[in-house]
Amino acid sequence: MTKDAEQTLLSLFEAFALKCMQLQQAVRFGDDNLVRVLDRELGPLIESVLAYRAEGIVGIYMQLQFLSNLIREDADDRSSVMRHSAALSVLLDRYLGGNAAAKYAAMLNKLSWKRATDTAHPENDSFLNEVILDALPDRIAVVTTDYRFLYFNPAGAAYLKKHPIELVGRHVVDFVGPDCFERRLRGSLDQCFAGAKMEFQMACRIVEERETTMRFRLAPLRTRSDAAFGAVLVWSDAVQPASAPV
């Protein structure tokens, strides 16, 4: 997937995420007219994402992940689920042809995402098993080599008071702020992309909230050809040292 092609797809994700945030604000303020307008504008953005023809495995996965998130978010709306499921079938047929389900499984295997262990922490083998990650209480994200989120599990998204679909394609800077990103996280991600496993604590202002000391753990994701694909990021509140007895 070329940089220009990747940027085009990420720009579509960003536009969709921005529209979702605007829609949430309109709902919060009870502006029914604006809600209807924004809701209508989401349709063409979704169609643009689906119409995009990815050039590589990463782009294909991002599109499929986008559809999977839509199905999950609209689980209570049967007509929406059927519509999104039909779109998912179209994507699978477009990229994988006949016997799409088996070919999709083979595609994921080609990326060499190893089977998740019970603890699912970066100190273990690299992995990306979405079903397992979705069920874990840990806050987990997958970051691409251009510092954008490819995946957020529900626990991580809930901590940020967002839906996972709103975070796909967003830059890490939007999560930790420019100071924290440049001071430590960017360099640590670069080392992780080069193959290192990292664990450290750092004070960050997460999504414009008060500054909090967080514990970060990073592990690399690589293809079978050993090309850097991204990093698994797990973060939690830092464990404070026990106070000395008086």
Short mmCIF file of C-alpha atoms in Angstrom, two decimals:
data_model
loop_
_atom_site.label_atom_id
_atom_site.label_comp_id
_atom_site.label_asym_id
_atom_site.label_seq_id
_atom_site.Cartn_x
_atom_site.Cartn_y
_atom_site.Cartn_z
CA MET A 1 0.00 0.00 0.00
CA THR A 2 1.66 3.27 -1.12
CA LYS A 3 1.89 6.29 1.16
CA ASP A 4 -0.49 8.31 -1.03
CA ALA A 5 -3.03 5.50 -1.15
CA GLU A 6 -2.73 4.93 2.59
CA GLN A 7 -3.22 8.65 3.25
CA THR A 8 -6.35 8.71 1.07
CA LEU A 9 -7.94 5.91 3.08
CA LEU A 10 -6.88 7.43 6.41
CA SER A 11 -8.32 10.79 5.34
CA LEU A 12 -11.68 9.08 4.74
CA PHE A 13 -11.53 7.52 8.21
CA GLU A 14 -10.69 10.91 9.74
CA ALA A 15 -13.60 12.59 7.96
CA PHE A 16 -15.95 9.86 9.19
CA ALA A 17 -14.66 10.11 12.77
CA LEU A 18 -15.07 13.90 12.73
CA LYS A 19 -18.64 13.59 11.45
CA CYS A 20 -19.41 11.05 14.19
CA MET A 21 -18.12 13.45 16.84
CA GLN A 22 -20.21 16.28 15.43
CA LEU A 23 -23.25 13.99 15.43
CA GLN A 24 -22.68 13.04 19.06
CA GLN A 25 -22.45 16.70 20.05
CA ALA A 26 -25.66 17.49 18.17
CA VAL A 27 -27.42 14.63 19.99
CA ARG A 28 -26.04 15.84 23.31
CA PHE A 29 -27.40 19.35 22.73
CA GLY A 30 -30.75 18.08 21.45
CA ASP A 31 -30.40 19.72 18.01
CA ASP A 32 -32.69 17.40 16.04
CA ASN A 33 -32.32 19.28 12.74
CA LEU A 34 -28.52 19.11 12.88
CA VAL A 35 -28.70 15.44 13.86
CA ARG A 36 -30.71 14.69 10.70
CA VAL A 37 -28.31 16.66 8.51
CA LEU A 38 -25.19 15.00 9.94
CA ASP A 39 -26.77 11.57 9.83
CA ARG A 40 -27.46 12.01 6.10
CA GLU A 41 -23.84 13.10 5.56
CA LEU A 42 -22.49 9.89 7.11
CA GLY A 43 -23.93 7.78 4.27
CA PRO A 44 -21.76 9.23 1.47
CA LEU A 45 -18.65 8.95 3.68
CA ILE A 46 -19.34 5.27 4.32
CA GLU A 47 -19.90 4.76 0.58
CA SER A 48 -16.57 6.48 -0.16
CA VAL A 49 -14.74 4.14 2.22
CA LEU A 50 -16.41 1.12 0.62
CA ALA A 51 -15.75 2.36 -2.93
CA TYR A 52 -12.03 2.75 -2.22
CA ARG A 53 -9.95 -0.03 -3.76
CA ALA A 54 -7.14 -0.93 -1.39
CA GLU A 55 -3.77 -1.87 -2.88
CA GLY A 56 -2.47 -4.15 -0.15
CA ILE A 57 -3.32 -6.33 2.82
CA VAL A 58 -3.18 -3.50 5.35
CA GLY A 59 -5.68 -1.39 3.41
CA ILE A 60 -7.99 -4.36 2.90
CA TYR A 61 -7.93 -5.16 6.60
CA MET A 62 -8.64 -1.52 7.50
CA GLN A 63 -11.73 -1.51 5.29
CA LEU A 64 -12.96 -4.83 6.70
CA GLN A 65 -12.31 -3.60 10.23
CA PHE A 66 -14.30 -0.46 9.45
CA LEU A 67 -17.30 -2.54 8.34
CA SER A 68 -16.99 -4.84 11.35
CA ASN A 69 -17.09 -1.84 13.65
CA LEU A 70 -20.16 -0.47 11.88
CA ILE A 71 -21.95 -3.78 12.35
CA ARG A 72 -21.02 -3.82 16.03
CA GLU A 73 -22.08 -0.22 16.65
CA ASP A 74 -25.45 -0.70 14.89
CA ALA A 75 -26.15 -4.11 16.43
CA ASP A 76 -29.58 -2.99 17.68
CA ASP A 77 -30.71 -1.85 14.22
CA ARG A 78 -31.52 -4.95 12.16
CA SER A 79 -31.79 -3.11 8.84
CA SER A 80 -28.40 -1.41 9.36
CA VAL A 81 -26.76 -4.70 10.30
CA MET A 82 -28.13 -6.35 7.15
CA ARG A 83 -26.97 -3.42 5.01
CA HIS A 84 -23.46 -3.39 6.53
CA SER A 85 -23.22 -7.18 6.30
CA ALA A 86 -24.09 -7.01 2.60
CA ALA A 87 -21.37 -4.37 2.13
CA LEU A 88 -18.90 -6.62 3.98
CA SER A 89 -19.75 -9.45 1.58
CA VAL A 90 -19.10 -7.12 -1.37
CA LEU A 91 -15.65 -6.26 0.00
CA LEU A 92 -14.80 -9.90 0.61
CA ASP A 93 -15.87 -10.84 -2.92
CA ARG A 94 -13.98 -7.87 -4.40
CA TYR A 95 -10.66 -8.74 -2.81
CA LEU A 96 -10.90 -12.47 -2.23
CA GLY A 97 -13.38 -13.81 -4.79
CA GLY A 98 -15.02 -17.19 -4.24
CA ASN A 99 -14.69 -18.93 -0.86
CA ALA A 100 -14.12 -15.50 0.67
CA ALA A 101 -14.26 -16.56 4.31
CA ALA A 102 -11.44 -19.09 3.94
CA LYS A 103 -9.35 -16.64 1.92
CA TYR A 104 -9.88 -13.93 4.53
CA ALA A 105 -8.59 -16.27 7.22
CA ALA A 106 -5.58 -17.05 5.03
CA MET A 107 -4.95 -13.35 4.51
CA LEU A 108 -4.85 -12.74 8.27
CA ASN A 109 -2.50 -15.70 8.65
CA LYS A 110 -0.25 -14.24 5.97
CA LEU A 111 0.20 -11.16 8.12
CA SER A 112 1.67 -13.53 10.74
CA TRP A 113 -0.45 -12.26 13.59
CA LYS A 114 0.26 -14.98 16.11
CA ARG A 115 -2.27 -16.64 18.32
CA ALA A 116 -3.04 -14.53 21.39
CA THR A 117 -2.00 -15.89 24.75
CA ASP A 118 -4.24 -15.80 27.81
CA THR A 119 -2.65 -12.65 29.21
CA ALA A 120 -2.44 -10.87 25.83
CA HIS A 121 0.38 -8.60 26.96
CA PRO A 122 3.18 -7.33 24.70
CA GLU A 123 5.81 -9.30 26.64
CA ASN A 124 4.36 -12.36 24.88
CA ASP A 125 4.36 -13.12 21.14
CA SER A 126 2.99 -10.53 18.73
CA PHE A 127 -0.65 -11.05 17.83
CA LEU A 128 -3.83 -9.49 16.59
CA ASN A 129 -6.77 -11.72 17.37
CA GLU A 130 -9.66 -9.28 17.37
CA VAL A 131 -12.17 -11.60 19.04
CA ILE A 132 -9.87 -12.11 22.01
CA LEU A 133 -8.75 -8.47 22.18
CA ASP A 134 -12.35 -7.26 22.17
CA ALA A 135 -13.09 -9.35 25.26
CA LEU A 136 -10.07 -8.28 27.30
CA PRO A 137 -10.32 -5.68 30.09
CA ASP A 138 -6.91 -4.26 29.10
CA ARG A 139 -6.85 -1.03 27.09
CA ILE A 140 -5.36 -2.12 23.78
CA ALA A 141 -4.72 -0.40 20.47
CA VAL A 142 -2.79 -1.21 17.31
CA VAL A 143 -0.68 1.61 15.85
CA THR A 144 0.56 1.71 12.24
CA THR A 145 4.06 2.84 11.28
CA ASP A 146 2.76 6.34 10.51
CA TYR A 147 1.48 6.62 14.10
CA ARG A 148 -2.21 6.12 13.39
CA PHE A 149 -4.64 3.77 15.07
CA LEU A 150 -5.60 0.69 13.07
CA TYR A 151 -7.56 -0.91 15.92
CA PHE A 152 -8.96 -0.02 19.36
CA ASN A 153 -10.56 -2.58 21.63
CA PRO A 154 -13.78 -1.61 23.47
CA ALA A 155 -12.01 -1.18 26.83
CA GLY A 156 -9.51 1.27 25.36
CA ALA A 157 -12.17 3.21 23.47
CA ALA A 158 -14.45 3.37 26.53
CA TYR A 159 -11.62 4.91 28.56
CA LEU A 160 -11.52 7.71 25.99
CA LYS A 161 -15.33 7.93 25.98
CA LYS A 162 -15.40 7.00 22.29
CA HIS A 163 -16.59 4.17 20.11
CA PRO A 164 -13.81 2.09 18.49
CA ILE A 165 -14.91 3.14 15.01
CA GLU A 166 -14.32 6.82 15.87
CA LEU A 167 -10.65 6.15 16.64
CA VAL A 168 -9.56 4.14 13.59
CA GLY A 169 -7.32 6.32 11.42
CA ARG A 170 -6.74 8.94 14.13
CA HIS A 171 -3.17 10.04 14.90
CA VAL A 172 -1.57 9.11 18.23
CA VAL A 173 -1.06 12.83 18.89
CA ASP A 174 -4.84 13.15 19.22
CA PHE A 175 -4.63 10.64 22.07
CA VAL A 176 -1.63 11.81 24.13
CA GLY A 177 -1.00 15.37 22.89
CA PRO A 178 2.06 16.70 21.01
CA ASP A 179 4.29 17.13 24.07
CA CYS A 180 3.93 13.55 25.30
CA PHE A 181 4.19 12.19 21.76
CA GLU A 182 7.41 14.00 20.89
CA ARG A 183 8.95 13.66 24.36
CA ARG A 184 8.82 9.88 24.56
CA LEU A 185 6.09 7.97 22.74
CA ARG A 186 7.24 8.65 19.17
CA GLY A 187 10.77 7.46 19.86
CA SER A 188 9.48 4.40 21.70
CA LEU A 189 7.17 3.52 18.80
CA ASP A 190 10.07 3.88 16.35
CA GLN A 191 12.14 1.48 18.45
CA CYS A 192 9.19 -0.90 18.58
CA PHE A 193 8.77 -0.78 14.79
CA ALA A 194 12.48 -1.73 14.62
CA GLY A 195 11.77 -4.83 16.70
CA ALA A 196 12.10 -3.80 20.35
CA LYS A 197 9.58 -4.53 23.10
CA MET A 198 9.12 -1.55 25.40
CA GLU A 199 7.65 -0.85 28.82
CA PHE A 200 7.74 2.54 30.52
CA GLN A 201 5.77 5.08 32.55
CA MET A 202 5.14 8.64 31.49
CA ALA A 203 2.97 11.58 32.52
CA CYS A 204 0.49 12.43 29.75
CA ARG A 205 -2.55 14.60 29.31
CA ILE A 206 -4.81 11.95 27.78
CA VAL A 207 -7.32 13.55 25.39
CA GLU A 208 -7.15 16.95 27.09
CA GLU A 209 -7.96 15.55 30.54
CA ARG A 210 -5.77 16.29 33.55
CA GLU A 211 -2.20 15.01 33.36
CA THR A 212 -1.95 11.40 34.51
CA THR A 213 1.00 9.05 34.84
CA MET A 214 0.38 6.09 32.55
CA ARG A 215 2.12 2.78 32.07
CA PHE A 216 2.74 1.92 28.40
CA ARG A 217 3.73 -1.44 26.92
CA LEU A 218 4.63 -1.89 23.26
CA ALA A 219 5.30 -4.94 21.10
CA PRO A 220 6.07 -5.04 17.35
CA LEU A 221 3.83 -6.50 14.65
CA ARG A 222 5.63 -7.84 11.59
CA THR A 223 4.81 -9.70 8.39
CA ARG A 224 6.43 -13.03 7.53
CA SER A 225 8.98 -11.11 5.45
CA ASP A 226 9.94 -9.28 8.67
CA ALA A 227 8.64 -5.92 7.42
CA ALA A 228 7.38 -3.62 10.18
CA PHE A 229 3.60 -3.47 10.13
CA GLY A 230 2.80 -1.69 13.38
CA ALA A 231 2.79 -2.05 17.15
CA VAL A 232 0.46 -3.35 19.83
CA LEU A 233 -0.01 -0.67 22.48
CA VAL A 234 -1.32 -1.54 25.94
CA TRP A 235 -1.73 1.20 28.52
CA SER A 236 -2.96 1.42 32.09
CA ASP A 237 -2.86 3.71 35.08
CA ALA A 238 0.59 3.65 36.64
CA VAL A 239 0.97 1.77 39.91
CA GLN A 240 1.86 4.30 42.57
CA PRO A 241 4.52 3.26 45.10
CA ALA A 242 3.21 2.54 48.58
CA SER A 243 3.66 5.38 51.07
CA ALA A 244 6.32 4.84 53.69
CA PRO A 245 4.89 4.19 57.17
CA VAL A 246 4.91 7.23 59.43
#
